[in-house]
Short mmCIF file of C-alpha atoms in Angstrom, two decimals:
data_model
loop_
_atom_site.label_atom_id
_atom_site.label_comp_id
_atom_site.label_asym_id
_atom_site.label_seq_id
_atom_site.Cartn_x
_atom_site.Cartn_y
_atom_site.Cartn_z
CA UNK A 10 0.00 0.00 0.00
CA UNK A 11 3.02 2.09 0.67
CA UNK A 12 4.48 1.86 -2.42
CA UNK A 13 1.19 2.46 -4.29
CA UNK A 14 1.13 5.48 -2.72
CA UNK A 15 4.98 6.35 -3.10
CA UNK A 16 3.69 6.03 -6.80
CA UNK A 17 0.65 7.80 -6.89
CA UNK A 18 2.28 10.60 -5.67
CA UNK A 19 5.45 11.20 -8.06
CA UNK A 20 2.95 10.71 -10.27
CA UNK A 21 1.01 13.67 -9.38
CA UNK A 22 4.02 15.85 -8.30
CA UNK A 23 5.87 14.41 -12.16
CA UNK A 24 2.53 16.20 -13.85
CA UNK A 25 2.11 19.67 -11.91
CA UNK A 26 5.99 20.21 -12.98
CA UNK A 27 4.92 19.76 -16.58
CA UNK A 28 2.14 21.98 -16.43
CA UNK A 29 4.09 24.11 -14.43
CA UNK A 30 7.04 24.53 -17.05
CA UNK A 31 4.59 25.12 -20.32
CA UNK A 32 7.03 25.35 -23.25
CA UNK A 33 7.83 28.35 -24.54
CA UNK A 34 7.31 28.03 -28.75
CA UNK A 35 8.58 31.59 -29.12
CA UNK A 36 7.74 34.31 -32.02
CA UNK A 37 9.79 35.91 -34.57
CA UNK A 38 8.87 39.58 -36.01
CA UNK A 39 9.40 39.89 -39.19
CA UNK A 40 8.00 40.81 -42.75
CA UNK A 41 5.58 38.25 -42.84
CA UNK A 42 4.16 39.69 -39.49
CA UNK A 43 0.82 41.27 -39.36
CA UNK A 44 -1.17 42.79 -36.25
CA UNK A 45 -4.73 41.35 -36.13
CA UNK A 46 -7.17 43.33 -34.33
CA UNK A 47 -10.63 42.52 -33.11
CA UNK A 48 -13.74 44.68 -32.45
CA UNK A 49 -11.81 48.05 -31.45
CA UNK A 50 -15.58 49.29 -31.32
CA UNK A 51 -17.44 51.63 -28.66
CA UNK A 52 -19.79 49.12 -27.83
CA UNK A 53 -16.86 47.36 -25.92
CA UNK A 54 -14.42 50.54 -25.20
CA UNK A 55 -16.50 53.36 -24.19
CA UNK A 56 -18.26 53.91 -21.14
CA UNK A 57 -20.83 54.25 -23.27
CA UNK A 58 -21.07 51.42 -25.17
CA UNK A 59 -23.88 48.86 -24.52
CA UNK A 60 -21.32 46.30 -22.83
CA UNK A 61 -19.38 48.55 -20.78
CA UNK A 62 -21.13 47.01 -17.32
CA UNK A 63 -20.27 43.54 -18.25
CA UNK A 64 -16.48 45.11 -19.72
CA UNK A 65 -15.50 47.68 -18.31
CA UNK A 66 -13.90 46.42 -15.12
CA UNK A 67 -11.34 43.88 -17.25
CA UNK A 68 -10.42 47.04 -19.86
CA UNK A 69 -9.56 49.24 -16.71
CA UNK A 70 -7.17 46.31 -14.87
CA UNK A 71 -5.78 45.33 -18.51
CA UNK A 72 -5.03 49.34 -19.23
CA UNK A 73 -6.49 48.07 -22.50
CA UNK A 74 -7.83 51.01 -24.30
CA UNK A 75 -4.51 52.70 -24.00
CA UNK A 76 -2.60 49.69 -25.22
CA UNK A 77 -4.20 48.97 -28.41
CA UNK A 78 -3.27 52.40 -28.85
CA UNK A 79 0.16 51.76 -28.25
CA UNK A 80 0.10 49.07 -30.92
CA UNK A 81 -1.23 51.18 -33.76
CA UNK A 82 1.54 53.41 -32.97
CA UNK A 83 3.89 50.19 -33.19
CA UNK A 84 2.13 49.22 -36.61
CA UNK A 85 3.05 52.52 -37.77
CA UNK A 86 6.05 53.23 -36.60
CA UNK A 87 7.78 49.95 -37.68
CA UNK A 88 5.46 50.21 -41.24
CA UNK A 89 3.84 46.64 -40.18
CA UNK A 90 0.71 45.67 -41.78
CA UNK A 91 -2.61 45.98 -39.78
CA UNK A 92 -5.53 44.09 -40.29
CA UNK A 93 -9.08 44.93 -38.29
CA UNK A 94 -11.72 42.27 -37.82
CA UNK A 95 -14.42 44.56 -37.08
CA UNK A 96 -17.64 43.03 -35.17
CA UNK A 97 -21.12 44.38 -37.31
CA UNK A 98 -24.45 43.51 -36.91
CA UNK A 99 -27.43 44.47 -40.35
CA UNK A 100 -31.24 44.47 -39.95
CA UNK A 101 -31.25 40.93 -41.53
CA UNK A 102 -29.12 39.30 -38.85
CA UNK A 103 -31.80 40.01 -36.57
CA UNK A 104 -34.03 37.79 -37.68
CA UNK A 105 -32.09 34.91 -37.29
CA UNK A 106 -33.75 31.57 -35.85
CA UNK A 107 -31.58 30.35 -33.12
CA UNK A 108 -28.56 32.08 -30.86
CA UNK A 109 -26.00 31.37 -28.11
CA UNK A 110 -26.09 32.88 -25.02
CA UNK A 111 -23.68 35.97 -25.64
CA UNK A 112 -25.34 36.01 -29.60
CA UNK A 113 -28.61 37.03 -27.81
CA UNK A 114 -27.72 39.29 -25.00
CA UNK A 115 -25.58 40.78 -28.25
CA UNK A 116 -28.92 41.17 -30.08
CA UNK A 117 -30.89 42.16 -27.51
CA UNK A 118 -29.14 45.00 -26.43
CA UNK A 119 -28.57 46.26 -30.09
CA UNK A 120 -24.41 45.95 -30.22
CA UNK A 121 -22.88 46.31 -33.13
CA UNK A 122 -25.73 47.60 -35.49
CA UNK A 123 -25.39 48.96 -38.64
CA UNK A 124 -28.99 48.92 -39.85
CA UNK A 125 -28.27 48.41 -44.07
CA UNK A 126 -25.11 46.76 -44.49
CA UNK A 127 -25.07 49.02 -47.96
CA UNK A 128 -25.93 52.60 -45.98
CA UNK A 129 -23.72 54.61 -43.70
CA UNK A 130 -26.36 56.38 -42.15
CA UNK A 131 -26.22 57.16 -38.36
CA UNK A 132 -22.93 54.64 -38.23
CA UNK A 133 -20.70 58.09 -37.28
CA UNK A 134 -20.39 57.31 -33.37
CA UNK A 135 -22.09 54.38 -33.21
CA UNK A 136 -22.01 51.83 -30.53
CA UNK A 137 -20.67 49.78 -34.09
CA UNK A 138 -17.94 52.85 -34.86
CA UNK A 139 -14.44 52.62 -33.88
CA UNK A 140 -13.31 53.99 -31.00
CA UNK A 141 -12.48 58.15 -31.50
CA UNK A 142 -9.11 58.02 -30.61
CA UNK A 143 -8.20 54.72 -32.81
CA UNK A 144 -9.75 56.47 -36.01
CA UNK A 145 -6.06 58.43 -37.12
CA UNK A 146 -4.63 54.76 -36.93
CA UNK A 147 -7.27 53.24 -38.54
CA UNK A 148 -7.98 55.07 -41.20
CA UNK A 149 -4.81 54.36 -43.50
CA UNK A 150 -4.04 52.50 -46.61
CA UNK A 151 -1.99 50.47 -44.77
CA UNK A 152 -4.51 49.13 -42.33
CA UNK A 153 -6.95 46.33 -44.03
CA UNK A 154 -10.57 46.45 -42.50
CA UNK A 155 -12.34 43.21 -43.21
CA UNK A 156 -16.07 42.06 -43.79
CA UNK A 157 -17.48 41.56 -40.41
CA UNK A 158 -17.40 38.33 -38.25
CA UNK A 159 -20.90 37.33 -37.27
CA UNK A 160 -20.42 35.45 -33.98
CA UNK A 161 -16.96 34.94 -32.56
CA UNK A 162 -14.48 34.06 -34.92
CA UNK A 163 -13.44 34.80 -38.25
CA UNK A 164 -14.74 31.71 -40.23
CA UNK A 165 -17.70 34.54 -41.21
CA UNK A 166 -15.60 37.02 -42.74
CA UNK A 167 -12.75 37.20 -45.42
CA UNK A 168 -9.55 37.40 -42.85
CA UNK A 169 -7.54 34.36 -43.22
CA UNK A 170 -8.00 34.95 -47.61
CA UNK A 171 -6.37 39.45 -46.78
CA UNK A 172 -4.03 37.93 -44.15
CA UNK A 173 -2.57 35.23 -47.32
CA UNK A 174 -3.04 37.47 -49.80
CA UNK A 175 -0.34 39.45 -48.17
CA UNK A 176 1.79 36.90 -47.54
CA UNK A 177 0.90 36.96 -44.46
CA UNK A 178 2.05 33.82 -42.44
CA UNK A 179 2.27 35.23 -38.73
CA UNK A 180 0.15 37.35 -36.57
CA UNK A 181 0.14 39.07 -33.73
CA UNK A 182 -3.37 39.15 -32.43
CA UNK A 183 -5.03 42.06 -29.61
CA UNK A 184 -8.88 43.29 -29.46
CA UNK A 185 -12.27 42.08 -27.82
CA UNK A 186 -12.98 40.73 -26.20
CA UNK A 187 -10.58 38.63 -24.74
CA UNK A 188 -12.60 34.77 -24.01
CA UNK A 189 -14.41 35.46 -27.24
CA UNK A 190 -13.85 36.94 -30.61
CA UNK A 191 -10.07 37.76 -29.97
CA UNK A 192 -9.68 34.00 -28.86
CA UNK A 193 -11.99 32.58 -31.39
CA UNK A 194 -9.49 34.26 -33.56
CA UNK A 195 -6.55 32.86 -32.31
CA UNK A 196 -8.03 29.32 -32.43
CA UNK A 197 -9.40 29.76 -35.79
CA UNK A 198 -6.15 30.99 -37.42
CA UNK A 199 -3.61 28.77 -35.25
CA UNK A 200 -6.00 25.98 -37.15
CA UNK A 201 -5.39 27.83 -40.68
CA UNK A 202 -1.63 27.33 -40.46
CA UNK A 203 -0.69 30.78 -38.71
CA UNK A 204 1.61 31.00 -36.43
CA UNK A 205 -0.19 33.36 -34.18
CA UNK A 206 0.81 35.02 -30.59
CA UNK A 207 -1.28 37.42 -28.16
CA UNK A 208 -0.58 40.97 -26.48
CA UNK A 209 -2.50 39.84 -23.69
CA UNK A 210 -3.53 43.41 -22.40
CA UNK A 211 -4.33 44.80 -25.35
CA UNK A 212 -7.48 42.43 -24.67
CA UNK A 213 -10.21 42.61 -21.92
CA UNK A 214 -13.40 40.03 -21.15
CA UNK A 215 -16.61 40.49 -19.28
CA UNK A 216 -16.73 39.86 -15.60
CA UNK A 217 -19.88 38.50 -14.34
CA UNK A 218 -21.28 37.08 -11.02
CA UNK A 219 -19.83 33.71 -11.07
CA UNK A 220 -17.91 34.46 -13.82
CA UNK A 221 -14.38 35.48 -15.22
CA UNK A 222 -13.87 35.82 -18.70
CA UNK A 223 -10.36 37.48 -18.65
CA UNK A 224 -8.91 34.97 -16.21
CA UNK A 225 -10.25 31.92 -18.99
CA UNK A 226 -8.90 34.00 -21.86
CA UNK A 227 -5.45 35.19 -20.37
CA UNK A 228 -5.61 31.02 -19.59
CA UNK A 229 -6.29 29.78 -22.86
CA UNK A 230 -3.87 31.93 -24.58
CA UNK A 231 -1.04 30.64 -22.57
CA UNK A 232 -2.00 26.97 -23.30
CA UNK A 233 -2.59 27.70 -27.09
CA UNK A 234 -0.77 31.07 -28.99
CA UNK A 235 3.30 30.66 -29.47
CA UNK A 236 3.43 33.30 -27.43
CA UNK A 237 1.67 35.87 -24.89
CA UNK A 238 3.20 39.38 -24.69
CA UNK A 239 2.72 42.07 -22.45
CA UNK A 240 2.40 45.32 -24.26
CA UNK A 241 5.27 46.75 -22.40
CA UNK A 242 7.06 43.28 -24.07
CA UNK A 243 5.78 44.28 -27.54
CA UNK A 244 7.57 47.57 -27.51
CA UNK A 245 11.08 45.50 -26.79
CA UNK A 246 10.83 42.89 -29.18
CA UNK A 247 9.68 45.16 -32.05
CA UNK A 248 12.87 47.09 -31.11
CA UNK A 249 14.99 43.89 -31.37
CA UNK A 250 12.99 42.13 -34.40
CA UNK A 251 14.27 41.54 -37.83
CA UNK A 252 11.77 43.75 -39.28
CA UNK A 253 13.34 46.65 -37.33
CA UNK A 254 16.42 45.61 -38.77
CA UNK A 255 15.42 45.63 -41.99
CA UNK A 256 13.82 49.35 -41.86
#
């Protein structure tokens, strides 16, 4: 019985030392990097946006806001290719027969609508418009805005075919929110063949009674993306990268 237990128990202490010493894949920078971000909207980043209750204690603690902005000044200032997967909801996706959970609390609180997917009307300052300060970085030749992604990922929209048309073959990834569409991205292009890492505070997740989405994306990234940065780790490694180099 001893010895059973002499077994069971290297057992147990020989797996928490794996799981406590995750490998570390690493991440390159270099010309066939592009920055993927998700849903830099008002509905998520304002305090005035529809989901700010559920958000807005995760984007405060993740300083999030300010570092996306720090990464469009990255993307600009080391000429890297930026790609938005913006989150957009028309009159006809309302009608839909079935939903998820977060798809129906999204619809039922009006995020992310555009009305006519072919009119602009009443889309200036939207809960569906980008957030003001992001607008100087977004609006460049440079930066690729995509069709929208419907529910969390971006098998709806046309990302993976702009992200190979450019050559594309890595990506760093940042957004919202962090446990759904910036993750569903990450999954989704890690299974497209793209070698894909995270600025984990550039992200931020809803925090509800019972419930922590941050903690289960900031998780998941670790056990999934080739790597998880820290903004702060961004700046450094852009500094260092081959890209950098090059220019």
């Amino acid at each position: 019985m001893k010895n059973l237990c002499k077994t069971i128990l290297v057992g147990i202490t020989g797996i928490t030392s794996v799981f406590a010493q995750l490998p570390e894949p690493g991440f390159v920078i270099d010309e066939t990097t592009a920055i993927v971000i998700t849903d830099p909207q008002n509905d998520f980043l304002s305090p005035q946006g529809v989901a700010w209750g559920a958000v807005g204690e995760s984007v405060k603690e993740n300083n999030t806001v300010e570092n996306l902005e720090t990464i469009f000044k990255l993307a600009e200032q080391h000429n890297m290719p930026v790609f938005v997967s913006p989150h957009y909801y028309y009159v006809h996706d309302h009608v839909w027969k079935f939903e998820g959970v977060l798809e129906k609390l999204m619809h039922d609180i009006s995020m992310f609508d555009r009305g006519d997917q072919l009119k602009i009307e009443g889309f200036e300052g939207s809960g569906a418009d980008w957030l003001p300060r992001y607008k100087k970085y977004i609006d460049k030749d440079r930066v690729v805005v995509t069709g929208p992604h419907k529910v969390f990922g971006p098998e709806s929209n046309d990302l993976a075919l702009q992200l190979r048309k450019q050559k594309i073959d890595k990506v760093i990834l940042a957004g919202m929110s962090g446990n759904l569409c910036a993750e569903s991205h990450m999954r989704e292009l890690g299974e497209n063949g793209f070698e894909v890492a995270v600025v984990g505070d550039a992200t931020a997740s809803a925090k509800l009674p019972g419930l922590d989405g941050n903690q289960a994306a900031q998780t998941n990234y670790r056990m999934i993306a080739s790597k998880v940065y820290t903004t702060e780790e961004l700046v450094t490694d852009l500094k260092n990268s081959k890209m950098m180099k090059k220019n």
